[in-house]
């Protein structure tokens, strides 16, 4: 039987892995699950990605690229006349608005770095790039890193608790805490 030429197979496998993680979490990721989702033979997944960590790296790289593109557009649209805290609260509110499936997936892969050391540099690089993009607005990297950490913490807490995001209450609390 002739081998079928399928130049998009690797990308379909990555997309399927992202879909599996979105549906089942990192714990549900397997070559078999990805092969079924991508509609490819099991051997194709192991041909392109020898280990699940290889597949997780590719998935996190793709998810990070999408997140950073969106974050970069947000950072480019910042108004220097608005307090940075308000900008961050708007980012969090916009990110958490509506369907949270995408942001839950992003955090699922991001937090997988706790158990998969090969993912840590990718997670760290993403945070560094976010801080670099935001530093164009704040004027300095330490402030930008603090704002990224603040946004990260807010999003994670709201995803975990399911509480509604209330920017006015957070702004008041943040103002009081920083006095």
CSV table of C-alpha atoms in Angstrom, one decimal:
chain,number,residue,atom,x,y,z
A,1,UNK,CA,0.0,0.0,0.0
A,2,UNK,CA,1.4,3.4,-0.9
A,3,UNK,CA,2.1,5.9,1.8
A,4,UNK,CA,-0.4,8.7,1.8
A,5,UNK,CA,1.1,12.2,1.6
A,6,UNK,CA,-0.3,14.3,4.4
A,7,UNK,CA,1.7,17.4,5.1
A,8,UNK,CA,-0.9,18.8,7.6
A,9,UNK,CA,-0.8,15.7,9.8
A,10,UNK,CA,1.6,17.0,12.4
A,11,UNK,CA,-0.5,20.2,12.8
A,12,UNK,CA,-3.7,18.1,13.0
A,13,UNK,CA,-2.1,16.1,15.8
A,14,UNK,CA,-1.2,19.2,17.7
A,15,UNK,CA,-4.7,20.6,17.3
A,16,UNK,CA,-6.1,17.3,18.4
A,17,UNK,CA,-3.9,17.3,21.5
A,18,UNK,CA,-5.1,20.8,22.4
A,19,UNK,CA,-8.7,19.6,22.0
A,20,UNK,CA,-8.0,16.5,24.2
A,21,UNK,CA,-6.5,18.7,26.9
A,22,UNK,CA,-9.4,21.1,26.7
A,23,UNK,CA,-11.9,18.3,27.0
A,24,UNK,CA,-10.1,15.9,29.4
A,25,UNK,CA,-7.3,17.9,31.0
A,26,UNK,CA,-3.6,17.0,30.8
A,27,UNK,CA,-4.3,13.8,32.7
A,28,UNK,CA,-6.5,12.7,29.8
A,29,UNK,CA,-3.8,13.2,27.2
A,30,UNK,CA,-2.6,10.0,25.5
A,31,UNK,CA,-1.3,9.1,22.1
A,32,UNK,CA,-4.3,6.9,21.6
A,33,UNK,CA,-6.8,9.8,22.5
A,34,UNK,CA,-5.0,12.2,20.2
A,35,UNK,CA,-4.8,9.7,17.3
A,36,UNK,CA,-8.6,9.2,17.6
A,37,UNK,CA,-9.3,12.9,17.8
A,38,UNK,CA,-7.0,13.7,14.8
A,39,UNK,CA,-8.3,10.7,12.9
A,40,UNK,CA,-4.8,9.4,12.2
A,41,UNK,CA,-3.2,6.0,13.0
A,42,UNK,CA,-1.7,5.7,16.4
A,43,UNK,CA,1.8,5.3,14.9
A,44,UNK,CA,1.5,8.8,13.4
A,45,UNK,CA,1.3,10.4,16.8
A,46,UNK,CA,4.4,8.6,18.1
A,47,UNK,CA,6.2,9.2,14.8
A,48,UNK,CA,5.8,13.0,15.1
A,49,UNK,CA,5.9,13.1,18.9
A,50,UNK,CA,7.9,10.3,20.6
A,51,UNK,CA,6.7,11.2,24.1
A,52,UNK,CA,3.7,12.9,25.5
A,53,UNK,CA,6.0,15.7,26.8
A,54,UNK,CA,7.0,16.3,23.1
A,55,UNK,CA,3.3,16.7,22.3
A,56,UNK,CA,2.7,18.9,25.4
A,57,UNK,CA,5.6,21.2,24.3
A,58,UNK,CA,4.1,21.6,20.8
A,59,UNK,CA,0.6,22.2,22.3
A,60,UNK,CA,1.9,24.8,24.8
A,61,UNK,CA,4.0,26.6,22.1
A,62,UNK,CA,0.8,26.9,19.9
A,63,UNK,CA,-1.4,28.1,22.8
A,64,UNK,CA,1.2,30.5,24.0
A,65,UNK,CA,1.5,32.0,20.5
A,66,UNK,CA,-2.2,32.6,20.4
A,67,UNK,CA,-2.3,34.1,23.8
A,68,UNK,CA,0.7,36.4,23.2
A,69,UNK,CA,-0.8,37.6,19.9
A,70,UNK,CA,-3.9,38.6,21.8
A,71,UNK,CA,-2.0,40.1,24.7
A,72,UNK,CA,0.2,42.1,22.3
A,73,UNK,CA,-2.9,43.5,20.6
A,74,UNK,CA,-4.3,44.5,24.0
A,75,UNK,CA,-0.9,46.0,25.1
A,76,UNK,CA,-0.7,48.0,21.8
A,77,UNK,CA,-4.2,49.5,22.5
A,78,UNK,CA,-3.4,50.8,26.0
A,79,UNK,CA,-4.1,54.4,26.8
A,80,UNK,CA,-1.3,56.1,28.7
A,81,UNK,CA,-3.9,58.4,30.4
A,82,UNK,CA,-5.6,55.4,32.2
A,83,UNK,CA,-4.1,54.0,35.4
A,84,UNK,CA,-2.2,50.7,34.7
A,85,UNK,CA,-4.3,48.9,37.3
A,86,UNK,CA,-7.5,49.8,35.4
A,87,UNK,CA,-5.9,48.4,32.2
A,88,UNK,CA,-5.1,45.2,33.9
A,89,UNK,CA,-8.5,44.9,35.5
A,90,UNK,CA,-10.0,45.4,32.0
A,91,UNK,CA,-7.8,42.7,30.6
A,92,UNK,CA,-8.9,40.3,33.3
A,93,UNK,CA,-12.5,41.2,32.9
A,94,UNK,CA,-12.4,40.8,29.1
A,95,UNK,CA,-10.5,37.5,29.4
A,96,UNK,CA,-13.0,36.0,31.9
A,97,UNK,CA,-16.1,37.3,30.1
A,98,UNK,CA,-18.3,34.7,28.5
A,99,UNK,CA,-17.0,31.3,27.6
A,100,UNK,CA,-14.0,30.5,29.7
A,101,UNK,CA,-13.0,27.3,27.8
A,102,UNK,CA,-10.0,28.9,26.1
A,103,UNK,CA,-8.5,30.5,29.2
A,104,UNK,CA,-9.1,27.3,31.1
A,105,UNK,CA,-7.1,25.4,28.4
A,106,UNK,CA,-4.4,28.0,28.6
A,107,UNK,CA,-4.0,27.6,32.3
A,108,UNK,CA,-4.3,23.8,32.1
A,109,UNK,CA,-1.2,23.8,29.8
A,110,UNK,CA,0.6,26.6,31.7
A,111,UNK,CA,0.2,24.8,35.1
A,112,UNK,CA,1.3,21.5,33.5
A,113,UNK,CA,4.8,23.0,33.8
A,114,UNK,CA,4.6,22.2,37.5
A,115,UNK,CA,4.8,18.5,36.7
A,116,UNK,CA,6.5,18.6,33.3
A,117,UNK,CA,9.9,20.3,33.5
A,118,UNK,CA,10.3,20.6,29.7
A,119,UNK,CA,7.3,23.0,29.8
A,120,UNK,CA,8.8,25.3,32.4
A,121,UNK,CA,10.9,27.3,30.0
A,122,UNK,CA,7.9,27.8,27.7
A,123,UNK,CA,5.8,29.1,30.5
A,124,UNK,CA,8.6,31.3,31.7
A,125,UNK,CA,9.2,32.7,28.2
A,126,UNK,CA,5.5,33.5,27.9
A,127,UNK,CA,5.5,35.4,31.2
A,128,UNK,CA,8.7,37.2,30.2
A,129,UNK,CA,7.2,38.2,26.8
A,130,UNK,CA,4.0,39.5,28.5
A,131,UNK,CA,6.1,41.6,30.8
A,132,UNK,CA,8.2,42.9,27.9
A,133,UNK,CA,5.0,43.9,26.0
A,134,UNK,CA,3.5,45.5,29.0
A,135,UNK,CA,6.8,47.4,29.9
A,136,UNK,CA,6.2,49.5,26.8
A,137,UNK,CA,3.2,50.9,28.7
A,138,UNK,CA,4.6,51.0,32.2
A,139,UNK,CA,8.1,52.2,31.2
A,140,UNK,CA,9.9,49.6,33.3
A,141,UNK,CA,10.1,45.8,33.5
A,142,UNK,CA,9.7,45.3,37.3
A,143,UNK,CA,6.3,47.1,37.3
A,144,UNK,CA,5.2,45.2,34.2
A,145,UNK,CA,6.2,41.9,35.9
A,146,UNK,CA,4.2,42.8,39.0
A,147,UNK,CA,1.1,43.7,36.8
A,148,UNK,CA,1.4,40.4,34.9
A,149,UNK,CA,1.6,38.5,38.2
A,150,UNK,CA,-1.4,40.4,39.5
A,151,UNK,CA,-3.4,39.6,36.4
A,152,UNK,CA,-2.3,36.0,36.4
A,153,UNK,CA,-3.4,35.6,40.1
A,154,UNK,CA,-6.7,37.3,39.5
A,155,UNK,CA,-7.6,35.1,36.5
A,156,UNK,CA,-6.5,31.9,38.2
A,157,UNK,CA,-8.5,32.7,41.4
A,158,UNK,CA,-11.6,33.5,39.4
A,159,UNK,CA,-11.3,30.4,37.3
A,160,UNK,CA,-10.9,28.2,40.4
A,161,UNK,CA,-13.7,29.8,42.4
A,162,UNK,CA,-16.1,30.6,39.7
A,163,UNK,CA,-16.8,33.9,41.4
A,164,UNK,CA,-18.0,36.8,39.2
A,165,UNK,CA,-15.3,39.3,38.4
A,166,UNK,CA,-15.9,42.6,40.1
A,167,UNK,CA,-13.4,45.1,38.9
A,168,UNK,CA,-14.7,48.0,41.1
A,169,UNK,CA,-14.3,46.0,44.3
A,170,UNK,CA,-10.9,44.8,43.3
A,171,UNK,CA,-9.8,48.3,42.4
A,172,UNK,CA,-10.9,49.5,45.8
A,173,UNK,CA,-9.2,46.6,47.6
A,174,UNK,CA,-6.0,47.1,45.6
A,175,UNK,CA,-6.0,50.9,46.3
A,176,UNK,CA,-6.5,50.2,50.0
A,177,UNK,CA,-3.8,47.6,50.1
A,178,UNK,CA,-1.2,49.8,48.4
A,179,UNK,CA,-1.7,52.8,50.7
